[in-house]
Amino acid sequence: MKSWSGSAAVCFNENGELLMVRAFGSDEWAVPSGGIEEGETPECCCIREVKEETGYDVEVIEELKIKEVTIQGIEVKTYYFRVEKNGESDGFEDPDGIIAETDWKSTDEIKVLKHAYPDDRGFLLQQF
């Protein structure tokens, strides 16, 4: 069976809002995430993906969980990390060209907005 591994970042600002991204042609939001490249640790992948998708430099604080699911016959393993941002975003340049927008979302917004990964909603709300 095919497999894919990636990392996702849970990052809050000083106002207690969660950093999220939205792809072009979608009204669904997700935390910054992406695939682990060859020779890359899950932590390094997480830091790189946040930089690419949001422009923020972050450091990993702790591993929150590992989600393992099978999607369309592919074993998917995603490492979730709590990260802390250093400074402000200098704008993002997503090499994959899929990120349309980044924004900070409040608890109330997380409860009602459309999630790209609906099963993450409860987990994300627990992080506040």
mmCIF file of C-alpha atoms in Angstrom:
data_model
loop_
_atom_site.group_PDB
_atom_site.id
_atom_site.type_symbol
_atom_site.label_atom_id
_atom_site.label_comp_id
_atom_site.label_asym_id
_atom_site.label_seq_id
_atom_site.Cartn_x
_atom_site.Cartn_y
_atom_site.Cartn_z
ATOM 1 C CA MET A 1 0.000 0.000 0.000
ATOM 2 C CA LYS A 2 1.180 3.497 -0.793
ATOM 3 C CA SER A 3 2.021 5.758 2.106
ATOM 4 C CA TRP A 4 2.451 9.490 2.684
ATOM 5 C CA SER A 5 3.861 11.291 5.704
ATOM 6 C CA GLY A 6 3.508 14.934 6.556
ATOM 7 C CA SER A 7 3.598 17.508 9.306
ATOM 8 C CA ALA A 8 1.090 20.106 10.493
ATOM 9 C CA ALA A 9 1.613 23.200 12.647
ATOM 10 C CA VAL A 10 -0.577 24.486 15.467
ATOM 11 C CA CYS A 11 0.494 28.111 15.955
ATOM 12 C CA PHE A 12 -1.155 30.788 18.075
ATOM 13 C CA ASN A 13 -0.527 34.538 18.077
ATOM 14 C CA GLU A 14 -0.468 36.897 21.067
ATOM 15 C CA ASN A 15 -4.268 37.297 20.743
ATOM 16 C CA GLY A 16 -4.840 33.556 21.140
ATOM 17 C CA GLU A 17 -5.813 33.098 17.482
ATOM 18 C CA LEU A 18 -4.850 30.063 15.397
ATOM 19 C CA LEU A 19 -2.822 30.388 12.176
ATOM 20 C CA MET A 20 -4.716 28.856 9.249
ATOM 21 C CA VAL A 21 -4.431 28.705 5.464
ATOM 22 C CA ARG A 22 -6.897 28.437 2.589
ATOM 23 C CA ALA A 23 -6.179 27.003 -0.856
ATOM 24 C CA PHE A 24 -7.113 28.602 -4.163
ATOM 25 C CA GLY A 25 -10.602 27.603 -5.319
ATOM 26 C CA SER A 26 -11.635 26.458 -1.845
ATOM 27 C CA ASP A 27 -13.536 27.938 1.066
ATOM 28 C CA GLU A 28 -12.073 25.372 3.476
ATOM 29 C CA TRP A 29 -9.379 26.209 6.009
ATOM 30 C CA ALA A 30 -6.601 24.098 7.541
ATOM 31 C CA VAL A 31 -3.528 24.552 9.680
ATOM 32 C CA PRO A 32 -0.282 24.880 7.649
ATOM 33 C CA SER A 33 0.914 21.427 6.626
ATOM 34 C CA GLY A 34 2.650 19.444 3.939
ATOM 35 C CA GLY A 35 4.616 16.383 2.977
ATOM 36 C CA ILE A 36 7.909 15.298 4.513
ATOM 37 C CA GLU A 37 10.689 15.352 1.920
ATOM 38 C CA GLU A 38 13.378 12.684 1.653
ATOM 39 C CA GLY A 39 15.928 12.989 4.459
ATOM 40 C CA GLU A 40 13.785 15.507 6.343
ATOM 41 C CA THR A 41 12.592 15.083 9.936
ATOM 42 C CA PRO A 42 8.920 15.717 10.760
ATOM 43 C CA GLU A 43 10.045 18.756 12.801
ATOM 44 C CA CYS A 44 12.040 20.250 9.897
ATOM 45 C CA CYS A 45 9.133 19.623 7.534
ATOM 46 C CA CYS A 46 6.796 21.469 9.892
ATOM 47 C CA ILE A 47 9.099 24.512 10.102
ATOM 48 C CA ARG A 48 9.599 24.575 6.296
ATOM 49 C CA GLU A 49 5.900 24.239 5.487
ATOM 50 C CA VAL A 50 4.886 27.077 7.831
ATOM 51 C CA LYS A 51 7.537 29.323 6.228
ATOM 52 C CA GLU A 52 6.437 28.397 2.691
ATOM 53 C CA GLU A 53 2.705 28.700 3.322
ATOM 54 C CA THR A 54 2.610 31.706 5.689
ATOM 55 C CA GLY A 55 5.985 33.481 5.693
ATOM 56 C CA TYR A 56 6.428 32.965 9.448
ATOM 57 C CA ASP A 57 9.605 31.605 11.007
ATOM 58 C CA VAL A 58 8.612 29.173 13.750
ATOM 59 C CA GLU A 59 10.186 26.835 16.246
ATOM 60 C CA VAL A 60 8.726 23.517 17.336
ATOM 61 C CA ILE A 61 7.647 23.501 20.987
ATOM 62 C CA GLU A 62 6.164 20.019 21.293
ATOM 63 C CA GLU A 63 4.646 17.123 19.377
ATOM 64 C CA LEU A 64 0.889 17.101 19.945
ATOM 65 C CA LYS A 65 -0.200 13.927 18.189
ATOM 66 C CA ILE A 66 0.280 11.651 15.215
ATOM 67 C CA LYS A 67 -2.806 11.074 13.087
ATOM 68 C CA GLU A 68 -2.893 7.883 11.034
ATOM 69 C CA VAL A 69 -5.668 7.382 8.508
ATOM 70 C CA THR A 70 -6.162 5.651 5.159
ATOM 71 C CA ILE A 71 -7.395 7.951 2.390
ATOM 72 C CA GLN A 72 -8.223 6.459 -1.009
ATOM 73 C CA GLY A 73 -5.984 3.461 -0.359
ATOM 74 C CA ILE A 74 -3.043 5.561 0.842
ATOM 75 C CA GLU A 75 -1.745 5.242 4.400
ATOM 76 C CA VAL A 76 -1.455 8.819 5.657
ATOM 77 C CA LYS A 77 0.571 9.703 8.743
ATOM 78 C CA THR A 78 0.546 13.331 9.905
ATOM 79 C CA TYR A 79 2.637 14.685 12.756
ATOM 80 C CA TYR A 80 1.034 17.632 14.568
ATOM 81 C CA PHE A 81 3.349 20.055 16.362
ATOM 82 C CA ARG A 82 2.721 23.086 18.535
ATOM 83 C CA VAL A 83 4.982 25.825 17.171
ATOM 84 C CA GLU A 84 5.799 29.367 18.212
ATOM 85 C CA LYS A 85 6.315 32.153 15.689
ATOM 86 C CA ASN A 86 9.364 34.380 15.767
ATOM 87 C CA GLY A 87 8.562 37.873 14.514
ATOM 88 C CA GLU A 88 6.140 38.756 11.760
ATOM 89 C CA SER A 89 5.500 37.236 8.350
ATOM 90 C CA ASP A 90 7.555 38.607 5.479
ATOM 91 C CA GLY A 91 4.924 37.387 3.018
ATOM 92 C CA PHE A 92 4.645 33.859 1.740
ATOM 93 C CA GLU A 93 5.891 32.213 -1.430
ATOM 94 C CA ASP A 94 4.260 28.810 -1.601
ATOM 95 C CA PRO A 95 6.329 26.772 -4.092
ATOM 96 C CA ASP A 96 3.313 24.526 -4.726
ATOM 97 C CA GLY A 97 1.209 27.568 -5.649
ATOM 98 C CA ILE A 98 -1.853 26.337 -3.763
ATOM 99 C CA ILE A 99 -2.154 28.735 -0.820
ATOM 100 C CA ALA A 100 -4.491 31.658 -1.542
ATOM 101 C CA GLU A 101 -4.723 33.192 1.910
ATOM 102 C CA THR A 102 -3.421 32.972 5.458
ATOM 103 C CA ASP A 103 -5.309 34.295 8.459
ATOM 104 C CA TRP A 104 -5.516 34.144 12.238
ATOM 105 C CA LYS A 105 -8.770 32.527 13.425
ATOM 106 C CA SER A 106 -10.448 32.823 16.837
ATOM 107 C CA THR A 107 -12.074 29.976 18.771
ATOM 108 C CA ASP A 108 -15.514 31.135 17.612
ATOM 109 C CA GLU A 109 -14.363 31.147 13.974
ATOM 110 C CA ILE A 110 -12.846 27.646 14.287
ATOM 111 C CA LYS A 111 -16.234 26.373 15.481
ATOM 112 C CA VAL A 112 -18.099 27.608 12.388
ATOM 113 C CA LEU A 113 -15.695 27.830 9.452
ATOM 114 C CA LYS A 114 -15.383 25.070 6.862
ATOM 115 C CA HIS A 115 -12.449 22.777 7.606
ATOM 116 C CA ALA A 116 -10.442 21.027 4.916
ATOM 117 C CA TYR A 117 -10.037 18.221 7.498
ATOM 118 C CA PRO A 118 -13.313 18.264 9.488
ATOM 119 C CA ASP A 119 -12.057 15.631 11.940
ATOM 120 C CA ASP A 120 -9.406 18.138 13.098
ATOM 121 C CA ARG A 121 -11.962 20.656 14.409
ATOM 122 C CA GLY A 122 -12.363 19.111 17.876
ATOM 123 C CA PHE A 123 -8.625 18.567 18.250
ATOM 124 C CA LEU A 124 -7.863 22.170 17.277
ATOM 125 C CA LEU A 125 -10.471 23.554 19.675
ATOM 126 C CA GLN A 126 -8.846 21.563 22.501
ATOM 127 C CA GLN A 127 -5.564 23.422 21.860
ATOM 128 C CA PHE A 128 -6.955 26.843 22.825
#
